[in-house]
Coordinates of C-alpha atoms in Angstrom, one line a residue:
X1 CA -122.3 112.6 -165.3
X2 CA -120.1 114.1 -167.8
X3 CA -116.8 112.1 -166.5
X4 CA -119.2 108.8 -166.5
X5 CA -119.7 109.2 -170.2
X6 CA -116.1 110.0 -170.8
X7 CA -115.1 107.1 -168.8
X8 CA -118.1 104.8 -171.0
X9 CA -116.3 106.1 -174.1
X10 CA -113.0 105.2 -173.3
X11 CA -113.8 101.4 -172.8
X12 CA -115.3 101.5 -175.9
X13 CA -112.9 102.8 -177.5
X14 CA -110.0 100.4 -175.9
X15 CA -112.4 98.0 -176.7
X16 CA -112.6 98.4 -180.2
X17 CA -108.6 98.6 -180.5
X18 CA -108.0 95.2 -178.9
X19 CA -110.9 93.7 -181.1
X20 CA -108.9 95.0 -184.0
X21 CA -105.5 93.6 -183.1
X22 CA -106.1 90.4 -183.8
X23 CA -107.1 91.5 -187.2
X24 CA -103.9 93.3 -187.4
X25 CA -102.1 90.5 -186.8
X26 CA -103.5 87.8 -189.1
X27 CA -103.6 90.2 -192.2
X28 CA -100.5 89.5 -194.8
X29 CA -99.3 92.1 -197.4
X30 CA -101.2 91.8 -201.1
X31 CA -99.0 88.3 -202.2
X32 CA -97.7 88.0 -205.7
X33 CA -101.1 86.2 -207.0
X34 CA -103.6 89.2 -205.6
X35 CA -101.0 91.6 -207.0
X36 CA -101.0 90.1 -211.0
X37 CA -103.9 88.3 -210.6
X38 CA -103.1 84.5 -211.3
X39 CA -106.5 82.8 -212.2
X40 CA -107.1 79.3 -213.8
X41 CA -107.1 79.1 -217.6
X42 CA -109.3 81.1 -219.6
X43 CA -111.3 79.7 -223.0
X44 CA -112.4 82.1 -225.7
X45 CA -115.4 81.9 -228.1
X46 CA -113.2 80.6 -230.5
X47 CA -111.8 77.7 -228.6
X48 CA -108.6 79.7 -227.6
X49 CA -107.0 78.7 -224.4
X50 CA -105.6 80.9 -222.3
X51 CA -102.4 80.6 -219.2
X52 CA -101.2 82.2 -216.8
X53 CA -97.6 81.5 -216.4
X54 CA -95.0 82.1 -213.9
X55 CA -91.0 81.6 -214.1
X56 CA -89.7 79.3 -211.0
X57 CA -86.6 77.3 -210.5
X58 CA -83.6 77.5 -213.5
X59 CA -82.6 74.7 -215.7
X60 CA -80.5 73.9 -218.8
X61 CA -82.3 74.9 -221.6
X62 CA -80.1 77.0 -223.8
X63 CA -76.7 77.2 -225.6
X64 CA -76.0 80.3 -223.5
X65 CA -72.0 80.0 -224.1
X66 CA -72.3 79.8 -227.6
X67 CA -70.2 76.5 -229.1
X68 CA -73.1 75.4 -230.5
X69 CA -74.7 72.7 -228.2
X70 CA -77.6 72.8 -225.5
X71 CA -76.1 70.5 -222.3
X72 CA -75.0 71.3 -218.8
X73 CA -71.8 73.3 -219.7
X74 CA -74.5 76.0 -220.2
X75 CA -76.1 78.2 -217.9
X76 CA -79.4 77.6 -216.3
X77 CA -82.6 79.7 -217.0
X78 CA -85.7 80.2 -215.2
X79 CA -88.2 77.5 -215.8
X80 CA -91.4 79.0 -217.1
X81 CA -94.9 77.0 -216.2
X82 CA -98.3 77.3 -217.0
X83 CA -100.5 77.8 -213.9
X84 CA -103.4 75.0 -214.6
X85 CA -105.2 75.9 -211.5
X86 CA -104.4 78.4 -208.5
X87 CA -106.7 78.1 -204.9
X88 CA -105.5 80.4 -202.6
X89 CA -102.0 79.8 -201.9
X90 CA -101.9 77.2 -203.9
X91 CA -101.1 76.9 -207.8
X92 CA -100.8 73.9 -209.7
X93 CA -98.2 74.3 -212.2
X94 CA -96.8 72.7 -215.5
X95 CA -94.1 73.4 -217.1
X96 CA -94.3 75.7 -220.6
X97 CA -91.7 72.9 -222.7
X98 CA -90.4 69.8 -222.3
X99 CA -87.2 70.2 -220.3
X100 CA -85.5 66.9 -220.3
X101 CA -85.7 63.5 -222.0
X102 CA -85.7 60.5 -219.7
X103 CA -87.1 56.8 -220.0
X104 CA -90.7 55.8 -218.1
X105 CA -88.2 53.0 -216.9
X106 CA -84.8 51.6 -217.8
X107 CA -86.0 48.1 -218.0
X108 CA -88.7 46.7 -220.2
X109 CA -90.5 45.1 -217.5
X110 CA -94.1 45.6 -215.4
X111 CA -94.0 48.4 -213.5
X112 CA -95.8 51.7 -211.9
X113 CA -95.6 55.3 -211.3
X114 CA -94.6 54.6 -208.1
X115 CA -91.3 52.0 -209.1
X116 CA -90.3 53.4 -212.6
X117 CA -87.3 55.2 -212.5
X118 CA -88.4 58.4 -214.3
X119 CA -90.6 58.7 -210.9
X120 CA -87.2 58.6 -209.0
X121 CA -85.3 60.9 -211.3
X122 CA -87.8 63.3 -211.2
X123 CA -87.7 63.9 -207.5
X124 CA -83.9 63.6 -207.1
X125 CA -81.5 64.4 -209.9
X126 CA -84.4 67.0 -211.6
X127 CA -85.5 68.3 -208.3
X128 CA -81.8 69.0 -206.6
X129 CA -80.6 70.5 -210.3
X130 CA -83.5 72.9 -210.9
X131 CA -84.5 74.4 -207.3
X132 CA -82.4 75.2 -204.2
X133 CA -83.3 74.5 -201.2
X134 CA -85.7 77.3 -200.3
X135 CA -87.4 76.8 -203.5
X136 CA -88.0 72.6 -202.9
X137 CA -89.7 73.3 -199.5
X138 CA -92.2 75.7 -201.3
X139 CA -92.6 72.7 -203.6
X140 CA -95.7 70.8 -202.0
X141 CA -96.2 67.3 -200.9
X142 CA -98.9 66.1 -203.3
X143 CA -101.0 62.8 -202.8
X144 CA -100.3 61.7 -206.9
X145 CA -103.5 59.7 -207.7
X146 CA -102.5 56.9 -210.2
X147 CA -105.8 55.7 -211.3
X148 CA -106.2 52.4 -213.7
X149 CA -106.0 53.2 -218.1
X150 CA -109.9 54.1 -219.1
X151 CA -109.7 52.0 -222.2
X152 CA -107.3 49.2 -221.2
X153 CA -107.8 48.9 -217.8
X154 CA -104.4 48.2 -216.7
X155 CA -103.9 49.5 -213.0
X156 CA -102.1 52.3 -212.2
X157 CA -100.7 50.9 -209.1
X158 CA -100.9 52.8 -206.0
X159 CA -100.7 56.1 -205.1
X160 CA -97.7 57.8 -204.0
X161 CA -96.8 61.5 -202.5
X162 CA -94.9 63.1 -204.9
X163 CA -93.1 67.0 -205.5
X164 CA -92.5 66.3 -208.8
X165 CA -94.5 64.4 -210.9
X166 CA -96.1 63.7 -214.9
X167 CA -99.6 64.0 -215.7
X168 CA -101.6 61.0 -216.2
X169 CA -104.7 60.7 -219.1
X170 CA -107.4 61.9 -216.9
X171 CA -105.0 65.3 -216.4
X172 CA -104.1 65.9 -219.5
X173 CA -107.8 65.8 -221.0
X174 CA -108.6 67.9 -217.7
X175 CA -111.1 71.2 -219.2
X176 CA -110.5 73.3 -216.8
X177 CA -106.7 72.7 -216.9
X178 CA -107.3 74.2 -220.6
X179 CA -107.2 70.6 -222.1
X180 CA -109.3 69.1 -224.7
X181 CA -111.4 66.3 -223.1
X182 CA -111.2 64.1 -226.0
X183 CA -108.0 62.5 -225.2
X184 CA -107.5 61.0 -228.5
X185 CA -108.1 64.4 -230.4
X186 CA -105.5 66.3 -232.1
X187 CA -105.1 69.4 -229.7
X188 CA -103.7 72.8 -230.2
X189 CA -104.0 73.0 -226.2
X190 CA -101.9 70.0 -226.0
X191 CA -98.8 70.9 -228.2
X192 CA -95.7 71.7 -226.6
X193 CA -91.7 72.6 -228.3
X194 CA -88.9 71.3 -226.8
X195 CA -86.2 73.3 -225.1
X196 CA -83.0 73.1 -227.2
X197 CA -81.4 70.8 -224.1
X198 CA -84.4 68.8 -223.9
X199 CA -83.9 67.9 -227.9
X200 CA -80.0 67.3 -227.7
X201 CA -80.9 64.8 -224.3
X202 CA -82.8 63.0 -227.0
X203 CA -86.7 64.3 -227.1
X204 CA -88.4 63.8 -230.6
X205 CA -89.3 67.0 -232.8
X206 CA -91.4 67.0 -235.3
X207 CA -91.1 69.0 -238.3
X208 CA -92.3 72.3 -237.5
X209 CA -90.3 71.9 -233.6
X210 CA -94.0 70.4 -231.8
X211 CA -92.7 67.7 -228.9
X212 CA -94.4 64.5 -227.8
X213 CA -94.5 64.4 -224.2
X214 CA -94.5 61.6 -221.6
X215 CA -97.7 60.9 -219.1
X216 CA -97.2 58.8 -215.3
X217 CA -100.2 56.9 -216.8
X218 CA -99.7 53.0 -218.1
X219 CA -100.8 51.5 -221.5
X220 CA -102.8 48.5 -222.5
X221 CA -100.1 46.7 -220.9
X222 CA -98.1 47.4 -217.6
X223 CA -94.9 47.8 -219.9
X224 CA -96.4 50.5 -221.7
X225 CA -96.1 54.0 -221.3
X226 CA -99.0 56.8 -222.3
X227 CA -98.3 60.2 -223.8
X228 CA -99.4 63.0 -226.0
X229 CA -97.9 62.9 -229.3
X230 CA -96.3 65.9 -231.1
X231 CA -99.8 66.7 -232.7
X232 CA -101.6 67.1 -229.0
X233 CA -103.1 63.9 -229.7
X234 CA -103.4 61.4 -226.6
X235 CA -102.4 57.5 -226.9
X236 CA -104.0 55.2 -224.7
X237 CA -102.2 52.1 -226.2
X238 CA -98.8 53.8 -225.3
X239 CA -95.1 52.5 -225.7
X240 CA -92.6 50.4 -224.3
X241 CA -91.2 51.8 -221.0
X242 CA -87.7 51.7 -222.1
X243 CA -88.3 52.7 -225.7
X244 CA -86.2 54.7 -227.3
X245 CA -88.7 55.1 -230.5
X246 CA -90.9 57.5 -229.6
X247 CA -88.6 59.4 -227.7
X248 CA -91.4 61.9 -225.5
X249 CA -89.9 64.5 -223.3
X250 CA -90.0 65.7 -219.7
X251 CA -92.5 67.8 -218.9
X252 CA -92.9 68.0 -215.1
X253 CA -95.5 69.1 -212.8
X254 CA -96.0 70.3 -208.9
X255 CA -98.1 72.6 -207.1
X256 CA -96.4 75.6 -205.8
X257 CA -96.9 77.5 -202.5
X258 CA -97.1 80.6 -203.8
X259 CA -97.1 82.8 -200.7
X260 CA -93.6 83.4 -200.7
X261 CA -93.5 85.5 -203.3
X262 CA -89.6 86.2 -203.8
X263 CA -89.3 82.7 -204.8
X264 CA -91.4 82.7 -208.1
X265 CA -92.1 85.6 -210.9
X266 CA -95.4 86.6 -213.0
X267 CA -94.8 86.1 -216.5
X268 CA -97.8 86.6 -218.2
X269 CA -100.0 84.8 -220.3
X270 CA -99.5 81.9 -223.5
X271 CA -102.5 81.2 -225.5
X272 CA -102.7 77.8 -227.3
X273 CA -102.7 79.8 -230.5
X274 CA -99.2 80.3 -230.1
X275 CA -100.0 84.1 -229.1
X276 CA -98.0 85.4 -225.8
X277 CA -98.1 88.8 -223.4
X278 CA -94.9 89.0 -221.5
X279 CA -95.3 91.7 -219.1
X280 CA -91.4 92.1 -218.8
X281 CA -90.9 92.3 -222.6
X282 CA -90.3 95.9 -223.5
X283 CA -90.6 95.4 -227.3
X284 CA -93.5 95.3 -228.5
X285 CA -95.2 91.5 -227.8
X286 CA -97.1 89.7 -229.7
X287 CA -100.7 90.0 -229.4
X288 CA -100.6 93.0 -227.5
X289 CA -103.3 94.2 -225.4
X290 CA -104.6 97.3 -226.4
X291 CA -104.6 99.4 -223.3
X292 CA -101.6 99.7 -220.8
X293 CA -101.0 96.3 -218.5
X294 CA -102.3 96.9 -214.9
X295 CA -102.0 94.4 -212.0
X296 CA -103.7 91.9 -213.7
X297 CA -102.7 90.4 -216.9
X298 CA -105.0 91.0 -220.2
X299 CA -106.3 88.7 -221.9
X300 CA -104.9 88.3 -226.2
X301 CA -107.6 90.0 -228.5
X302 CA -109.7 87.3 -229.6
X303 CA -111.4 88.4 -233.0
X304 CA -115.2 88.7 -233.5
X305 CA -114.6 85.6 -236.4
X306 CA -117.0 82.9 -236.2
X307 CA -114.4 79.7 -235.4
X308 CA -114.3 77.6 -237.8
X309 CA -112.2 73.6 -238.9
X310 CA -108.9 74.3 -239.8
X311 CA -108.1 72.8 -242.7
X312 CA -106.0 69.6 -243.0
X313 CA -102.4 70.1 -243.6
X314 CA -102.2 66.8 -244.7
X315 CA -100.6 65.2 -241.8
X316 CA -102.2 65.7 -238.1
X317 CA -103.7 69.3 -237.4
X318 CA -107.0 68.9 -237.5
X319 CA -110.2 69.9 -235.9
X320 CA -108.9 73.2 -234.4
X321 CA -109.8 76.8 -234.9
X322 CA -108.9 78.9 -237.9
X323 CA -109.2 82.1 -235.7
X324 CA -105.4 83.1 -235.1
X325 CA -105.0 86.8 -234.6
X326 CA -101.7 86.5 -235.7
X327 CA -103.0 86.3 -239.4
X328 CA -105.6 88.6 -238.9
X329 CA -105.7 91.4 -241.3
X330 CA -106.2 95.3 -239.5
X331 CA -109.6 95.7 -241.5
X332 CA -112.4 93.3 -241.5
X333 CA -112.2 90.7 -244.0
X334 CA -114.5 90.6 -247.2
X335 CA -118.0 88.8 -246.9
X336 CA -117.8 85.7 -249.4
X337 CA -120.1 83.4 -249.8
X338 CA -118.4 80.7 -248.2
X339 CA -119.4 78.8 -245.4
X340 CA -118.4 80.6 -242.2
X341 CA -118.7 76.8 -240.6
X342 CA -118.0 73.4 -241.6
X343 CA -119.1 70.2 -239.8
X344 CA -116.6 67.6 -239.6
X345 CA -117.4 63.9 -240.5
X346 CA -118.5 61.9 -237.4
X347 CA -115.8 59.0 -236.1
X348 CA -115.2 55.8 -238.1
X349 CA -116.7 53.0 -236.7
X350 CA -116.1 49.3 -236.8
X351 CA -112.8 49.0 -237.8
X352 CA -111.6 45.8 -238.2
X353 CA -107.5 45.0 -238.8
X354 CA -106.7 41.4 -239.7
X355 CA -103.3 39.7 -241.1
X356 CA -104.2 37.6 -243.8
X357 CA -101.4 37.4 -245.7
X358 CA -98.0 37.8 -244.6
X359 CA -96.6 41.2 -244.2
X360 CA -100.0 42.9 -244.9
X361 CA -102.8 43.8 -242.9
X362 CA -106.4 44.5 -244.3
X363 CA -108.2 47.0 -242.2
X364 CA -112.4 47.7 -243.0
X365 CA -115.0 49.7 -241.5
X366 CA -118.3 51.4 -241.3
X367 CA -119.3 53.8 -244.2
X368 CA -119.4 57.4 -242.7
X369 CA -122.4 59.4 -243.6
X370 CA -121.0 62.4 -245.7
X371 CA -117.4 61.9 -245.7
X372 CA -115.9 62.2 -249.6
X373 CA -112.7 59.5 -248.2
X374 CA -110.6 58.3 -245.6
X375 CA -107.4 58.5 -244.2
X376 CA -105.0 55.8 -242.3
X377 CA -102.4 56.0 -240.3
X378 CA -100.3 53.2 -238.3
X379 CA -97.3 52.9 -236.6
X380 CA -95.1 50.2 -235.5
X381 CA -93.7 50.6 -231.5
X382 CA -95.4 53.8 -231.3
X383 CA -93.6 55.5 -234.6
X384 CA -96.0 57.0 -236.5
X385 CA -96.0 57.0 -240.2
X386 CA -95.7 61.0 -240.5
X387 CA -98.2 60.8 -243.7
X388 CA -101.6 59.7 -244.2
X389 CA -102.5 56.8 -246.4
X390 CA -106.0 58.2 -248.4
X391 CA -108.7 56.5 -249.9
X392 CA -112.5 56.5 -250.8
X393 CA -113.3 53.2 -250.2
X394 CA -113.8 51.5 -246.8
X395 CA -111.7 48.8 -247.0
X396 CA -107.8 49.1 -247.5
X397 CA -104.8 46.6 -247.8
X398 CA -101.5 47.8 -246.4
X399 CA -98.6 45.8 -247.6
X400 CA -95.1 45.8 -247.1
X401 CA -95.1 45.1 -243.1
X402 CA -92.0 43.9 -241.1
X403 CA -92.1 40.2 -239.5
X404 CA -93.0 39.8 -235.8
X405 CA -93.5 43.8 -235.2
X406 CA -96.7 44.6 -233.8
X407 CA -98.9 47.6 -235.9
X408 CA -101.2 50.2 -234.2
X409 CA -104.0 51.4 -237.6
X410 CA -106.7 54.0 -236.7
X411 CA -108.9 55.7 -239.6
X412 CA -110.8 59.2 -239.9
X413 CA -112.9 60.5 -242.3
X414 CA -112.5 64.1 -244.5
X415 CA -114.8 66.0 -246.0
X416 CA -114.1 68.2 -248.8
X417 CA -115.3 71.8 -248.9
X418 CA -114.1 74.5 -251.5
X419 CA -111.6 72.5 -252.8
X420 CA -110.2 72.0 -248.7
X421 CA -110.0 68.9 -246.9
X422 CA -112.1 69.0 -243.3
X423 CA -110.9 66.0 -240.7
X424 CA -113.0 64.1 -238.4
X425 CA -111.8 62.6 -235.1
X426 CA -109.3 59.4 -235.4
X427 CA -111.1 56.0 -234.3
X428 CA -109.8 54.1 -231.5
X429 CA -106.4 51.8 -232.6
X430 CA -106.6 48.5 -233.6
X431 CA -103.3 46.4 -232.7
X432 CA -102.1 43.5 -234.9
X433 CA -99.0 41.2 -234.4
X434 CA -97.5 40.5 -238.0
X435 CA -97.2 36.4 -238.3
X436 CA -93.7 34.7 -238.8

């Protein structure tokens, strides 16, 4: 009896070792994303959006060698993205800056994503310069969707597999990519810098070093190119394909198989305040948390201020929060008896452009409940006029237009409060062709 039950147990127990080989066998080490804990981008009470970001690949994007110019004599750097979304092994990355300045197309002509040459560039010249060849097969294969403009409703064309591509509209007003989902908003989320070789290449800066940055989607015609402008704000309309006016950088795209994880590094996190946490950074970084990083990264203090409308610099910030740790004082602030909120002014409606005279274009529109004025802005080719026309009226004559050029005009109300200017939203464009 006693060697039966000996015997029972010993089956069990084999038995219970081969059920747990297979286990064995299909269980990886703790990959890089488990170990620092990648997750998709984080928003705070105050509107703050937060990244995780990675470095992967190397590029020019420096004046490493010192003679005073960012270009290929100089020695690549790792490419640092912001992880938009990460399932499983799988995280979908964009880069942190612009890192090159290319054309949507060389030609003024009708195209696509899937014929325009930035398309090709992108998944050739880029691809071979700033990943070897063990990092290109972690690149994935991804179906690109090119869907048609939601305002214009030019096509996209068709899809295309892609390792390398640009956002389109619907992506880059994507919420849980961290975007705003008002594509025509002015977005803190949205604002990128250049890379000093990006600029040189030819990528516009505004004043204050914010980048525009081209999109794979097309404008209201199949010759025009979308992208953000240098204020985060989105342009449906968009720009010739092989304009050299509004000169919006490279910032590529791709998802990453992360599982291989000799092939990438944790960074750790940007916040669209302009706040950082660089887990490699022995200084002292900004926003630092307050305890000790573990394996996975902390979050920026956000302050216990209710957010409020940034005030109007008088050119394009507007609508975004005025809670920036970075200029938060160690003790609480004062009570006052200002407003801790301000409403903006809703979006102007009905705006009406017309060339009635030559080389001037009255513009009209619907009377905004509350606003104390108006601003306009327009550009010619995509160039905007960096500052605001303003008036208090709703009807407004702008003169001294160029022949044959064709004029984008949008309008937003402001609201004044303590002596501070409060935007609303910027309508939808209004295009007019100046007569002959």
């Amino acid at each position: 009896m006693i060697k039966r039950k000996r015997l029972i147990a010993s089956v069990v127990t084999i038995t219970l070792l081969l059920g747990l080989i297979p286990y064995a066998l299909h269980t990886k080490p703790m990959s890089k994303a488990a170990e620092h804990g990648l997750s998709n981008p984080r928003v705070a009470q105050d509107d703050t959006v937060t990244w995780d970001c990675v470095y992967f690949g190397n590029y020019w994007q420096n004046d490493t060698n010192g003679d005073g110019v960012a270009d290929q004599n100089d020695e690549k750097e790792p490419i640092k993205w912001r992880v938009l979304s990460v399932d499983g092994d799988d995280a979908f990355l964009l880069s942190d800056k612009n890192l090159d300045y290319q054309m949507y197309n060389n030609e003024r002509t009708n195209v696509t994503w899937e014929i325009c040459t930035v398309r090709n560039w992108l998944n050739s010249d880029f691809l071979n310069n700033a990943f070897s060849k063990e990092e290109q097969i972690a690149i994935k294969d991804t179906i690109v969707t090119n869907e048609k403009n939601p305002i214009h409703g030019t096509s996209g064309g068709n899809d295309t597999i892609d390792k390398i591509y640009l956002l389109s509209i619907s992506e880059a007003s994507n919420k849980t990519y961290g975007f705003e989902s008002n594509f025509e908003a002015t977005s803190k989320a949205r604002k990128i810098k250049n890379t000093k070789y990006a600029q040189m290449q030819g990528s516009y800066e505004a004043y204050g070093g914010d980048a525009a940055w081209l999109l794979r989607s097309l404008g209201e015609e199949k010759y025009y190119a979308t992208f953000v402008g240098s204020d985060g704000e989105g342009w449906y309309n968009g720009i010739d394909v092989n304009s050299s006016l509004g000169r919006s950088g490279i910032r590529p795209a791709l998802h990453l198989n992360i599982s291989n994880s000799s092939l990438w590094n944790y960074f750790g996190t940007i916040s669209s305040d302009g706040s950082y946490y660089d887990v490699n950074q022995t200084s002292t970084p900004t926003h630092k948390p307050t305890s000790s990083p573990s394996n996975t990264p902390m979050l920026t203090a956000t302050p216990t201020v209710t957010p409020t409308i940034t005030p109007d610099n008088g050119q394009n910030n507007i609508l975004t929060s005025a809670t920036d740790p970075s200029i938060q004082p160690k003790e609480s602030p004062k009570v006052t008896n200002e407003p801790k909120t301000v409403t903006a002014p809703a979006k102007v409606k009905g705006l009406s452009a017309k060339n009635q005279k030559k080389k001037s274009v009255t513009l009209s529109w619907k009377k905004v409940k509350g606003a104390a004025g108006y601003q306009i802005q327009y550009s010619a080719n995509g160039t905007v006029k960096k500052k605001a026309k303003n008036t208090k009226k709703t009807k407004f004559i702008i003169k001294k237009l160029k022949k044959k050029k064709t004029y984008s005009f949008r309008v937003r109300a402001y609201k004044i409060n303590s002596g501070v200017k409060f935007c609303g939203n910027w309508c939808k464009a209004r295009k007019v062709k100046i007569k002959k």
